[in-house]
Coordinates of C-alpha atoms and ligand atoms in Angstrom, one line a residue:
Chain A
M1 CA -13.5 -9.5 60.8
Y2 CA -10.8 -6.7 60.9
S3 CA -10.0 -4.1 58.0
D4 CA -6.9 -4.2 55.5
K5 CA -5.7 -1.0 57.4
V6 CA -6.2 -3.2 60.9
M7 CA -4.5 -5.9 59.4
D8 CA -1.2 -3.9 58.1
H9 CA -0.6 -2.0 61.2
F10 CA -1.4 -5.6 63.2
T11 CA 1.5 -7.4 60.9
N12 CA 4.4 -4.6 60.9
P13 CA 3.5 -2.5 63.7
R14 CA 5.4 0.5 63.4
N15 CA 7.2 2.3 66.2
V16 CA 7.4 -0.9 69.1
G17 CA 9.7 -0.4 71.9
E18 CA 10.4 1.8 74.1
I19 CA 11.9 5.3 74.8
E20 CA 14.8 5.3 77.4
N21 CA 14.6 8.3 79.2
A22 CA 10.9 9.5 77.6
D23 CA 9.9 12.7 78.4
G24 CA 6.1 11.1 79.2
V25 CA 5.4 7.6 79.5
G26 CA 1.4 6.6 80.0
E27 CA -0.7 4.0 80.9
V28 CA -4.3 2.3 80.5
G29 CA -6.4 -0.7 80.3
N30 CA -5.5 -3.7 82.8
A31 CA -5.1 -7.6 82.2
S32 CA -8.4 -7.9 83.6
C33 CA -9.9 -6.8 80.4
G34 CA -7.1 -8.4 78.3
D35 CA -5.7 -5.0 77.2
I36 CA -2.9 -2.9 78.1
M37 CA -0.9 0.1 76.2
K38 CA 2.0 2.1 77.4
I39 CA 2.9 4.9 75.1
F40 CA 6.1 6.2 75.9
L41 CA 7.2 10.2 74.4
K42 CA 9.9 12.3 73.2
V43 CA 9.2 16.2 73.5
D44 CA 11.0 19.0 71.9
E45 CA 9.9 22.4 72.2
N46 CA 6.5 21.2 72.6
V47 CA 6.7 19.1 69.5
I48 CA 6.2 15.3 70.0
T49 CA 9.5 14.3 68.3
D50 CA 9.1 10.0 68.8
V51 CA 6.5 7.5 70.0
K52 CA 7.1 4.3 70.8
F53 CA 4.4 1.5 72.5
K54 CA 3.9 -1.6 74.2
T55 CA 0.8 -3.1 74.2
F56 CA -0.9 -6.5 75.4
G57 CA -4.0 -7.1 73.7
C58 CA -5.8 -8.2 70.8
G59 CA -5.4 -7.4 67.6
A60 CA -7.3 -4.3 67.0
A61 CA -5.4 -3.1 70.4
I62 CA -2.0 -3.9 68.8
A63 CA -3.2 -2.2 65.1
T64 CA -4.5 1.2 67.6
S65 CA -1.5 1.3 69.3
S66 CA 0.6 1.2 66.2
M67 CA -2.0 3.8 64.3
V68 CA -1.7 6.0 67.4
T69 CA 2.3 6.0 67.1
E70 CA 1.8 7.5 63.3
M71 CA -0.7 9.8 64.2
A72 CA 1.3 11.8 67.0
I73 CA 4.9 11.8 65.4
G74 CA 5.2 15.7 64.2
K75 CA 2.4 17.0 66.3
T76 CA 2.5 19.8 68.7
I77 CA 0.8 18.3 72.3
E78 CA -2.1 20.3 72.0
E79 CA -2.8 18.5 68.5
A80 CA -1.9 15.4 70.0
L81 CA -4.6 15.9 72.9
A82 CA -7.4 17.1 70.1
L83 CA -6.3 12.9 69.0
T84 CA -9.3 11.0 69.9
N85 CA -10.0 7.1 69.7
Q86 CA -12.6 7.7 67.1
A87 CA -10.1 9.3 65.2
V88 CA -7.7 6.3 65.3
S89 CA -10.0 4.0 64.7
E90 CA -11.6 5.9 61.4
A91 CA -7.9 6.3 60.3
L92 CA -7.5 2.4 60.3
D93 CA -11.2 2.5 58.3
G94 CA -13.2 1.2 61.6
L95 CA -13.0 -1.4 63.7
P96 CA -15.4 -4.0 64.9
A97 CA -18.3 -3.2 66.5
Q98 CA -17.2 -5.8 69.5
K99 CA -13.9 -3.8 69.6
M100 CA -14.8 0.0 70.1
H101 CA -14.5 0.6 73.8
C102 CA -12.2 -2.2 75.1
S103 CA -9.3 -2.3 72.1
N104 CA -10.2 1.2 71.0
L105 CA -7.9 2.6 73.8
A106 CA -5.2 4.4 72.2
A107 CA -5.5 7.6 72.5
D108 CA -6.3 7.6 75.8
A109 CA -2.7 6.2 76.5
L110 CA -1.3 9.0 74.4
H111 CA -3.1 11.7 76.6
E112 CA -2.1 10.2 79.7
A113 CA 1.7 10.1 78.0
I114 CA 1.1 13.9 77.7
K115 CA -0.1 14.5 81.4
N116 CA 2.8 12.8 82.6
Y117 CA 5.2 14.7 80.3
R118 CA 3.2 17.9 82.2
G119 CA 3.5 16.8 85.1
K120 CA 7.2 16.4 84.7
S121 CA 8.3 19.7 83.4
A122 CA 5.6 21.9 85.3
Chain B
M1 CA -0.8 -21.7 51.6
K2 CA -1.0 -24.8 53.8
R3 CA -4.4 -25.3 56.1
I4 CA -3.8 -26.8 59.1
Y5 CA -7.0 -27.6 60.8
L6 CA -6.5 -27.5 64.6
D7 CA -9.8 -26.7 66.0
N8 CA -11.8 -30.5 66.1
N9 CA -13.3 -29.3 69.1
A10 CA -15.3 -26.5 67.6
T11 CA -16.3 -28.4 64.4
T12 CA -14.9 -31.1 62.4
P13 CA -15.6 -31.5 58.5
V14 CA -17.9 -33.6 57.4
H15 CA -16.5 -37.3 56.6
P16 CA -16.3 -37.7 52.7
E17 CA -18.3 -41.4 53.7
V18 CA -21.1 -39.6 55.4
L19 CA -21.1 -37.2 52.5
E20 CA -21.6 -39.7 50.2
V21 CA -24.5 -41.7 51.6
M22 CA -26.2 -38.1 52.4
L23 CA -26.2 -36.8 48.8
P24 CA -29.5 -39.3 48.0
F25 CA -31.4 -37.7 50.2
Y26 CA -31.1 -34.7 48.7
R27 CA -31.1 -35.7 45.4
D28 CA -34.0 -38.2 45.1
F29 CA -35.2 -39.6 48.6
F30 CA -37.2 -36.5 49.5
G31 CA -40.1 -38.2 51.1
N32 CA -41.4 -37.3 54.8
P33 CA -41.1 -39.9 56.5
S34 CA -44.3 -40.0 58.7
S35 CA -45.7 -40.5 55.1
V36 CA -47.1 -43.8 54.3
H37 CA -47.1 -43.8 51.0
W38 CA -43.8 -44.6 48.7
A39 CA -41.9 -41.7 48.6
G40 CA -42.2 -42.0 52.8
R41 CA -41.5 -45.3 53.1
E42 CA -37.9 -44.8 51.0
V43 CA -36.6 -42.8 54.1
S44 CA -38.1 -44.3 56.7
G45 CA -36.0 -47.4 56.7
A46 CA -33.2 -44.5 56.4
I47 CA -34.0 -43.1 59.5
E48 CA -34.4 -46.1 61.7
K49 CA -31.2 -47.4 60.3
A50 CA -29.0 -44.2 61.8
R51 CA -31.1 -44.9 65.0
E52 CA -29.4 -48.2 65.1
Q53 CA -26.0 -46.8 64.4
V54 CA -26.0 -43.9 66.5
A55 CA -27.5 -46.7 69.4
A56 CA -24.8 -49.2 68.6
L57 CA -21.8 -46.2 69.1
I58 CA -23.3 -45.4 72.6
N59 CA -24.7 -49.3 73.9
A60 CA -28.3 -47.9 73.6
A61 CA -31.1 -49.6 72.6
P62 CA -32.7 -48.0 68.9
A63 CA -35.9 -46.9 71.0
E64 CA -33.8 -44.9 73.2
I65 CA -32.0 -42.5 70.7
V66 CA -34.6 -39.4 69.6
F67 CA -32.9 -37.1 66.9
I68 CA -32.6 -33.3 67.5
S69 CA -31.3 -30.2 65.9
C70 CA -27.7 -29.5 67.9
G71 CA -26.2 -30.3 71.5
S72 CA -27.8 -27.6 72.1
E73 CA -31.3 -28.4 71.7
G74 CA -30.4 -31.7 74.0
D75 CA -29.0 -30.2 77.1
N76 CA -32.3 -27.9 77.0
H77 CA -34.6 -30.7 76.6
A78 CA -32.5 -32.7 79.1
I79 CA -32.3 -30.4 82.0
K80 CA -36.0 -28.3 81.2
G81 CA -37.5 -31.5 80.2
T82 CA -36.6 -33.0 83.3
A83 CA -37.6 -29.8 85.6
E84 CA -40.9 -29.9 84.4
A85 CA -41.7 -33.6 84.7
L86 CA -40.1 -34.0 88.1
R87 CA -41.3 -30.5 89.7
D88 CA -43.5 -32.4 92.3
K89 CA -40.7 -33.9 93.3
G90 CA -38.2 -31.3 93.9
N91 CA -36.4 -28.2 92.7
H92 CA -32.9 -28.6 93.1
I93 CA -29.9 -29.5 90.0
I94 CA -26.6 -30.1 90.6
T95 CA -24.1 -29.0 87.6
T96 CA -20.7 -27.9 87.6
T97 CA -19.2 -24.4 86.6
V98 CA -17.4 -25.6 83.6
E99 CA -20.3 -26.7 81.3
H100 CA -21.0 -25.5 77.7
P101 CA -23.0 -22.6 78.1
A102 CA -26.1 -24.6 76.4
V103 CA -26.0 -26.2 80.4
L104 CA -24.9 -23.4 82.0
E105 CA -27.5 -20.5 80.5
T106 CA -30.1 -23.6 80.8
C107 CA -30.0 -23.9 84.3
K108 CA -29.3 -19.8 84.9
G109 CA -33.1 -19.6 83.4
L110 CA -34.6 -22.4 85.5
E111 CA -33.5 -20.1 88.7
K112 CA -35.4 -17.4 87.7
K113 CA -38.2 -19.8 88.0
G114 CA -37.9 -21.2 91.4
F115 CA -35.4 -24.1 91.2
N116 CA -31.8 -24.0 93.2
I117 CA -28.9 -25.1 90.9
T118 CA -25.8 -26.0 92.8
Y119 CA -23.0 -25.1 90.5
L120 CA -19.6 -27.1 91.6
P121 CA -16.3 -25.6 91.6
V122 CA -13.2 -27.6 90.5
D123 CA -9.8 -27.4 91.2
R124 CA -6.7 -25.7 89.6
D125 CA -6.7 -28.6 87.3
G126 CA -10.4 -28.3 86.4
M127 CA -11.6 -31.8 88.0
L128 CA -14.3 -32.2 90.3
N129 CA -14.5 -33.5 94.1
L130 CA -17.1 -36.4 94.3
A131 CA -17.4 -36.1 97.7
E132 CA -18.6 -32.4 97.1
L133 CA -21.1 -33.3 94.9
E134 CA -22.7 -36.6 97.0
K135 CA -22.7 -33.7 100.1
A136 CA -24.5 -31.2 97.6
I137 CA -27.4 -33.7 97.2
T138 CA -31.1 -32.9 99.0
D139 CA -33.8 -34.6 99.4
Q140 CA -35.3 -32.0 96.7
T141 CA -32.4 -32.8 94.3
I142 CA -33.8 -34.0 90.7
L143 CA -31.0 -33.9 88.4
I144 CA -27.5 -34.1 88.1
S145 CA -25.7 -32.8 85.1
V146 CA -22.0 -33.4 84.5
M147 CA -20.5 -32.7 81.1
W148 CA -18.6 -36.0 79.9
A149 CA -15.5 -34.5 78.9
N150 CA -14.9 -30.6 78.7
N151 CA -14.3 -28.9 75.0
E152 CA -12.1 -26.0 76.6
T153 CA -9.5 -28.3 78.4
G154 CA -10.2 -31.9 77.3
N155 CA -10.7 -33.3 80.8
I156 CA -12.5 -36.4 81.1
Y157 CA -15.0 -36.6 84.0
P158 CA -15.6 -39.7 86.0
I159 CA -19.0 -40.1 84.7
N160 CA -19.4 -43.9 85.9
E161 CA -18.3 -42.9 89.1
I162 CA -21.1 -40.0 89.3
G163 CA -23.2 -42.4 87.7
A164 CA -23.0 -44.7 90.6
I165 CA -23.6 -41.6 92.8
A166 CA -26.8 -40.8 91.4
A167 CA -28.0 -44.7 91.4
K168 CA -27.0 -44.7 95.0
Y169 CA -29.7 -41.8 95.5
G170 CA -31.9 -43.0 92.8
I171 CA -31.5 -39.5 91.3
R172 CA -31.3 -38.8 87.4
F173 CA -28.3 -38.2 85.5
H174 CA -27.6 -36.5 82.4
T175 CA -24.6 -36.5 80.8
D176 CA -23.4 -33.6 77.8
A177 CA -20.9 -35.8 75.9
V178 CA -20.4 -33.6 72.8
Q179 CA -17.0 -33.9 73.0
A180 CA -16.5 -37.1 74.7
V181 CA -18.5 -39.3 71.5
G182 CA -16.0 -40.5 69.3
K183 CA -12.9 -39.7 71.0
L184 CA -13.4 -42.5 74.1
P185 CA -15.3 -45.1 74.7
V186 CA -19.2 -44.5 75.7
D187 CA -21.4 -46.7 76.8
V188 CA -25.0 -45.4 78.9
Q189 CA -25.3 -48.8 80.7
K190 CA -22.2 -48.7 82.2
A191 CA -22.0 -45.1 83.1
G192 CA -25.4 -45.3 84.7
V193 CA -26.8 -42.4 82.2
H194 CA -30.4 -41.5 82.0
L195 CA -30.1 -38.8 79.3
L196 CA -27.1 -38.2 77.2
V197 CA -26.9 -35.7 74.7
L198 CA -24.4 -36.0 71.3
S199 CA -23.8 -33.7 68.5
G200 CA -23.2 -34.3 64.5
H201 CA -21.1 -31.9 64.0
K202 CA -18.5 -32.8 66.3
I203 CA -17.9 -36.2 64.7
G204 CA -17.7 -35.8 61.4
A205 CA -21.4 -35.4 60.4
P206 CA -22.9 -32.1 59.1
K207 CA -24.3 -29.3 61.4
G208 CA -27.8 -29.3 62.1
V209 CA -28.2 -32.7 63.9
G210 CA -27.3 -34.5 66.8
A211 CA -29.1 -36.9 69.2
L212 CA -30.3 -37.1 72.7
Y213 CA -30.7 -40.3 74.3
I214 CA -33.8 -41.0 76.6
K215 CA -33.2 -44.1 79.0
R216 CA -36.4 -46.6 78.8
G217 CA -38.9 -44.9 81.3
T218 CA -37.4 -41.9 81.7
R219 CA -40.3 -39.1 82.2
L220 CA -39.1 -36.1 80.1
T221 CA -41.3 -33.0 78.8
P222 CA -40.7 -32.1 75.2
L223 CA -38.9 -29.1 74.2
L224 CA -41.4 -29.0 71.3
D225 CA -44.7 -29.0 70.9
G226 CA -46.5 -30.4 67.7
G227 CA -46.7 -33.5 65.9
H228 CA -45.9 -37.2 66.2
Q229 CA -42.2 -37.4 65.5
E230 CA -40.2 -39.3 67.3
R231 CA -42.5 -41.0 69.3
G232 CA -43.9 -38.0 70.5
R233 CA -40.2 -37.0 72.1
R234 CA -39.6 -34.5 69.4
A235 CA -41.9 -32.6 67.1
G236 CA -41.0 -31.5 63.6
T237 CA -40.2 -33.2 60.6
H238 CA -36.8 -35.3 60.5
N239 CA -33.9 -33.9 59.1
V240 CA -33.3 -36.6 56.7
A241 CA -30.2 -36.5 55.3
G242 CA -28.4 -35.0 58.3
I243 CA -30.0 -38.0 60.3
V244 CA -28.5 -40.4 57.6
G245 CA -25.0 -38.7 58.1
L246 CA -25.3 -38.5 61.9
G247 CA -25.8 -42.4 61.2
K248 CA -22.9 -43.2 59.1
A249 CA -20.7 -40.8 60.9
C250 CA -21.5 -42.9 64.3
E251 CA -20.8 -46.2 62.2
L252 CA -17.6 -44.4 61.4
A253 CA -16.5 -43.7 64.6
G254 CA -17.3 -46.7 66.1
E255 CA -15.3 -48.6 63.5
H256 CA -12.3 -46.3 63.9
L257 CA -12.6 -45.4 67.5
V258 CA -8.9 -47.3 69.0
E259 CA -7.0 -46.4 65.9
N260 CA -8.3 -42.9 65.6
A261 CA -7.8 -42.3 69.8
A262 CA -4.3 -43.3 69.1
H263 CA -3.2 -41.3 66.4
M264 CA -4.6 -38.4 67.7
R265 CA -3.1 -38.8 70.9
R266 CA 0.3 -39.5 69.5
L267 CA 0.4 -36.4 68.0
R268 CA -1.5 -34.0 70.9
D269 CA 1.2 -35.5 73.2
K270 CA 4.6 -34.8 70.5
L271 CA 2.5 -31.2 70.2
E272 CA 2.2 -30.9 73.5
Q273 CA 5.6 -31.8 74.6
G274 CA 7.1 -29.8 71.7
I275 CA 5.8 -26.7 73.0
L276 CA 6.3 -27.4 76.8
D277 CA 10.1 -27.6 75.6
A278 CA 10.2 -24.7 73.1
V279 CA 8.3 -22.2 74.6
P280 CA 8.9 -20.8 78.2
D281 CA 6.5 -19.1 80.5
N282 CA 3.9 -21.5 79.6
K283 CA 0.8 -22.9 81.8
L284 CA -0.8 -26.3 80.9
N285 CA -4.5 -25.9 81.5
G286 CA -6.4 -28.7 82.4
H287 CA -5.3 -32.1 84.0
P288 CA -1.5 -32.8 83.8
D289 CA -2.1 -36.3 83.4
R290 CA -2.7 -36.8 79.7
D291 CA -4.8 -40.0 80.4
R292 CA -7.2 -37.7 82.3
R293 CA -8.0 -35.6 79.0
L294 CA -9.5 -36.1 75.4
P295 CA -6.8 -37.5 73.3
N296 CA -7.1 -34.7 70.6
S297 CA -6.9 -31.5 73.5
L298 CA -4.2 -29.1 74.4
N299 CA -5.0 -25.8 76.2
I300 CA -1.9 -24.0 76.9
S301 CA -1.3 -20.3 78.0
F302 CA 1.8 -18.3 77.0
A303 CA 2.2 -15.7 79.4
Y304 CA 2.6 -11.8 78.6
I305 CA 0.1 -12.3 75.5
E306 CA -3.4 -12.3 74.5
G307 CA -4.9 -15.0 72.4
E308 CA -6.3 -13.1 69.8
S309 CA -3.4 -12.0 68.8
L310 CA -1.9 -15.1 68.8
L311 CA -4.4 -17.1 66.8
L312 CA -4.2 -13.9 64.0
N313 CA -0.8 -14.8 63.6
L314 CA -1.2 -18.5 63.4
D315 CA -4.0 -17.9 60.9
M316 CA -1.7 -16.1 58.8
Y317 CA 0.3 -19.1 58.8
G318 CA -2.8 -20.9 57.5
I319 CA -2.7 -23.1 61.1
A320 CA -6.9 -22.7 63.0
A321 CA -6.8 -22.9 66.6
S322 CA -9.2 -21.2 69.4
S323 CA -8.7 -19.3 72.1
G324 CA -10.4 -19.0 75.9
S325 CA -9.3 -14.9 75.4
A326 CA -12.4 -12.0 75.5
C327 CA -11.7 -11.2 72.4
T328 CA -12.6 -14.3 70.8
S329 CA -16.0 -14.7 73.3
G330 CA -17.8 -12.0 72.0
S331 CA -17.9 -10.5 76.3
L332 CA -15.6 -8.8 78.3
E333 CA -14.3 -11.6 80.3
P334 CA -12.2 -14.6 79.5
S335 CA -13.5 -18.3 79.1
H336 CA -15.6 -19.3 82.6
V337 CA -13.9 -22.4 82.5
M338 CA -10.2 -20.8 82.8
G339 CA -12.1 -18.4 85.6
A340 CA -13.4 -21.5 87.4
M341 CA -9.7 -23.5 87.9
C342 CA -8.6 -20.1 88.9
V343 CA -6.5 -19.3 86.0
E344 CA -4.6 -15.9 86.6
V345 CA -6.7 -13.3 84.5
S346 CA -4.1 -12.4 81.9
L347 CA -3.1 -16.1 81.3
A348 CA -6.7 -16.9 80.7
H349 CA -6.6 -14.4 78.0
S350 CA -3.7 -15.9 76.2
S351 CA -5.6 -19.6 76.7
T352 CA -5.1 -21.4 73.7
R353 CA -6.6 -24.4 72.5
F354 CA -5.6 -27.2 70.0
S355 CA -8.1 -29.8 69.5
L356 CA -7.0 -32.2 66.6
G357 CA -8.6 -34.5 64.4
A358 CA -8.6 -37.9 62.8
E359 CA -7.0 -36.0 59.8
T360 CA -4.1 -34.3 61.7
T361 CA -1.1 -35.1 60.0
E362 CA 2.5 -35.7 61.7
E363 CA 3.9 -32.9 59.5
D364 CA 0.9 -30.5 60.2
I365 CA 2.1 -30.9 63.8
D366 CA 5.8 -30.9 63.0
F367 CA 4.5 -26.9 61.5
V368 CA 3.0 -25.6 64.5
L369 CA 6.3 -26.4 66.6
E370 CA 8.4 -24.9 63.8
V371 CA 6.2 -21.3 63.8
L372 CA 4.5 -21.4 67.4
P373 CA 8.1 -20.6 69.2
A374 CA 9.2 -17.1 67.1
T375 CA 5.3 -16.3 66.9
V376 CA 4.7 -16.1 70.8
Q377 CA 8.3 -14.0 71.1
R378 CA 7.3 -11.7 68.6
L379 CA 4.4 -11.1 70.6
R380 CA 6.4 -10.8 73.6
D381 CA 8.9 -8.6 72.6
M382 CA 5.6 -6.0 71.6
S383 CA 4.0 -6.8 75.2
P384 CA 4.4 -3.9 78.5
L385 CA 4.2 -7.4 81.0
Y386 CA 7.0 -9.1 79.3
D387 CA 10.8 -8.4 81.0
C388 CA 9.1 -5.7 82.8
K389 CA 11.4 -4.5 85.5
K390 CA 8.9 -4.2 88.3
T391 CA 9.4 -6.4 90.8
E392 CA 6.4 -5.2 93.2
P393 CA 3.1 -7.7 92.8
C394 CA 1.2 -5.8 90.4
E395 CA -2.8 -6.0 89.8
M396 CA -2.3 -8.2 87.0
C397 CA -2.6 -11.4 89.6
E398 CA -6.3 -11.3 90.2
T399 CA -8.2 -13.9 88.7
V400 CA -11.5 -13.9 87.3
K401 CA -14.5 -15.8 88.7
R402 CA -17.7 -15.5 87.4
I403 CA -20.2 -18.2 89.1
Ligands
PLP1 C1 -19.4 -29.4 75.0 C2 -20.4 -29.1 74.4 N1 -21.7 -29.3 74.6 C3 -22.6 -28.5 73.6 C4 -22.3 -27.8 72.5 C5 -23.4 -27.5 71.7 O1 -23.3 -28.5 70.4 P1 -24.2 -27.9 69.5 O2 -23.0 -26.9 68.9 O3 -24.0 -29.1 68.5 O4 -25.0 -27.0 69.8 C6 -20.4 -27.9 72.4 C7 -20.4 -27.4 71.1 O5 -19.6 -26.1 71.0 C8 -19.7 -28.5 73.3 O6 -18.7 -28.3 73.3

C-alpha cells in the first residue's frame, strides 16, 4: 500500500520532538479525522534552521510530517511557504489515493507555524 | 520473520483437513450436482453430506440449510427476502446500531423503499437493553435482526432471550451468527431463530461459501432468480468444492468446539491481562466480563495514538491485527461500533482488535506482550496528545455518533 519512502519515514521518522522556546508553532487536523500534526520552528535571519514535529495519525500522517521537516530545514520563510502538500507527497513517491486529503496536511502545519512566527515577530 | 496471525475475525486459514476433502472436487469430480448422469451423481451426494454436517453443527434439519456464497449474501437474503415476503404484514424492522454493514446497509436500502427501521442503541459496554427492544415492537414489525456476536468487540448478545421476545409477539427473528459459529455452541431451536447466517471463511473453510438456515415454513423471497437449485431458494450452480469444505469445517468445529474455545479463551485472557497490566492509559472496548465476549476476541484502545500506525508497527514484527481507525476502514470516520458505544473519538481511532484462532500458540501471545508496550510507547512519544501540558478540556473529547 505505501511506497518504500513512506515506510522509511514512518519507521525512522526524522526530527521528532518539540523545540523549547520555538519561534513558531503550528497545529492542524483534529482527533475526529484521526490526524493531528504539530510543527515547531526555529528561525534565524528569515531562514528556518530547525524543525521538529509531533503527530497523532496513521502511517501517512507520520511520514509526511517527517518529510516536511527535512524539506523545510535550510529554506527561507518564503521558500517554505511555497512548499505544498502535493510536493511533500511527491517527495515520498506518492500516497495511496484515500490518504491524499486526510493525512496529507504536513505543509499546512508548516504554514501554520510560519504564520505563528510572523505573528510573533511582527 | 515470525508470522503471528491474530486477525481471525477477519478471516481464517483453510484447515488442512478441509482442503484435503475439497481437492478431489477440483481434480476429479467436476459434475453439476443437478445433472442426472454419473458426473452429477458423483457430486450430488457430497452436497447432501455437507448439508447434514452444517445442519448438525447448529441443530437444524438438513432441509433447512441453503448454501450461499458468503455471509453478506445471507444477511441480504434474510432481510430483503423477509421484507418482500411479509410486505403485506407490515413495514417495520428492528435491528441494532452495531450490526455488520451487511445488515446495516441492507436496512438502509430498505428505508429508501418505505420501510421503517429501528436501530437499537447500545450502552458503553456495547450491550442492548431488551426492555427497549420489546418497547420498539409495533403491530407493523415483521422482523427482528440481531447479531449473535459482534465482530469488533466480540460481545455476545442474549439470543435466546431475544428469541423468546420474538416468539411472544409472533415476530420473525434473524441472527447474523457469522462470528458466533465455531466459537460458541449455536442451537437454532433453543434460540428460537427463523433465519441464521454463517460464513465458511470464518471457520476454516475457504472464502466464497456460507449457509443460510431457513426454519421450515418460513416464507422468504429468493435473492437470486434462476434455476431450481436449493429447492428454489437460491439459484445458481453449486460451488461444490466450497460446500464440501464448509461441511467438513462444520464437522471439525463441532468436534473441537469445547477444546478450541477453552484454548483460545486461556490465551486471550493472558493477552488481555498482560496488555492491561503493561500498557497504561488503555481502554477495553466491549463487555468487561470476559464471559460475555467471544473466547477469541480482544478489542482495546491505546490513548494518544492512532490505530493504523500501530498496526503497521506490529506488522513489522510479523503480527497481524486490525483496527477500528478511519484509516483502515477506507472511510473518514472510525468504526461505527465504537461510535455506537460512545467511545471517545481519538480512542476509537486507536481501537485495536486481536482475534485469536485455534492455531494461536502461547509463544505468539508472549511475543505480542514482549513487543507491544514499547511499540505503543514509541508512538506516544511522537504524539502531540501524549503528555500534553494542556489542562483545559480540549475539543478532542467529542464522541462519534453515526446512526
Ligand atoms: C458479523 C459479520 N457478519 C457478516 C460478515 C460478512 O461475511 P462475508 O465476509 O462472508 O460476506 C462478517 C465478516 O466480516 C461478519 O463479521
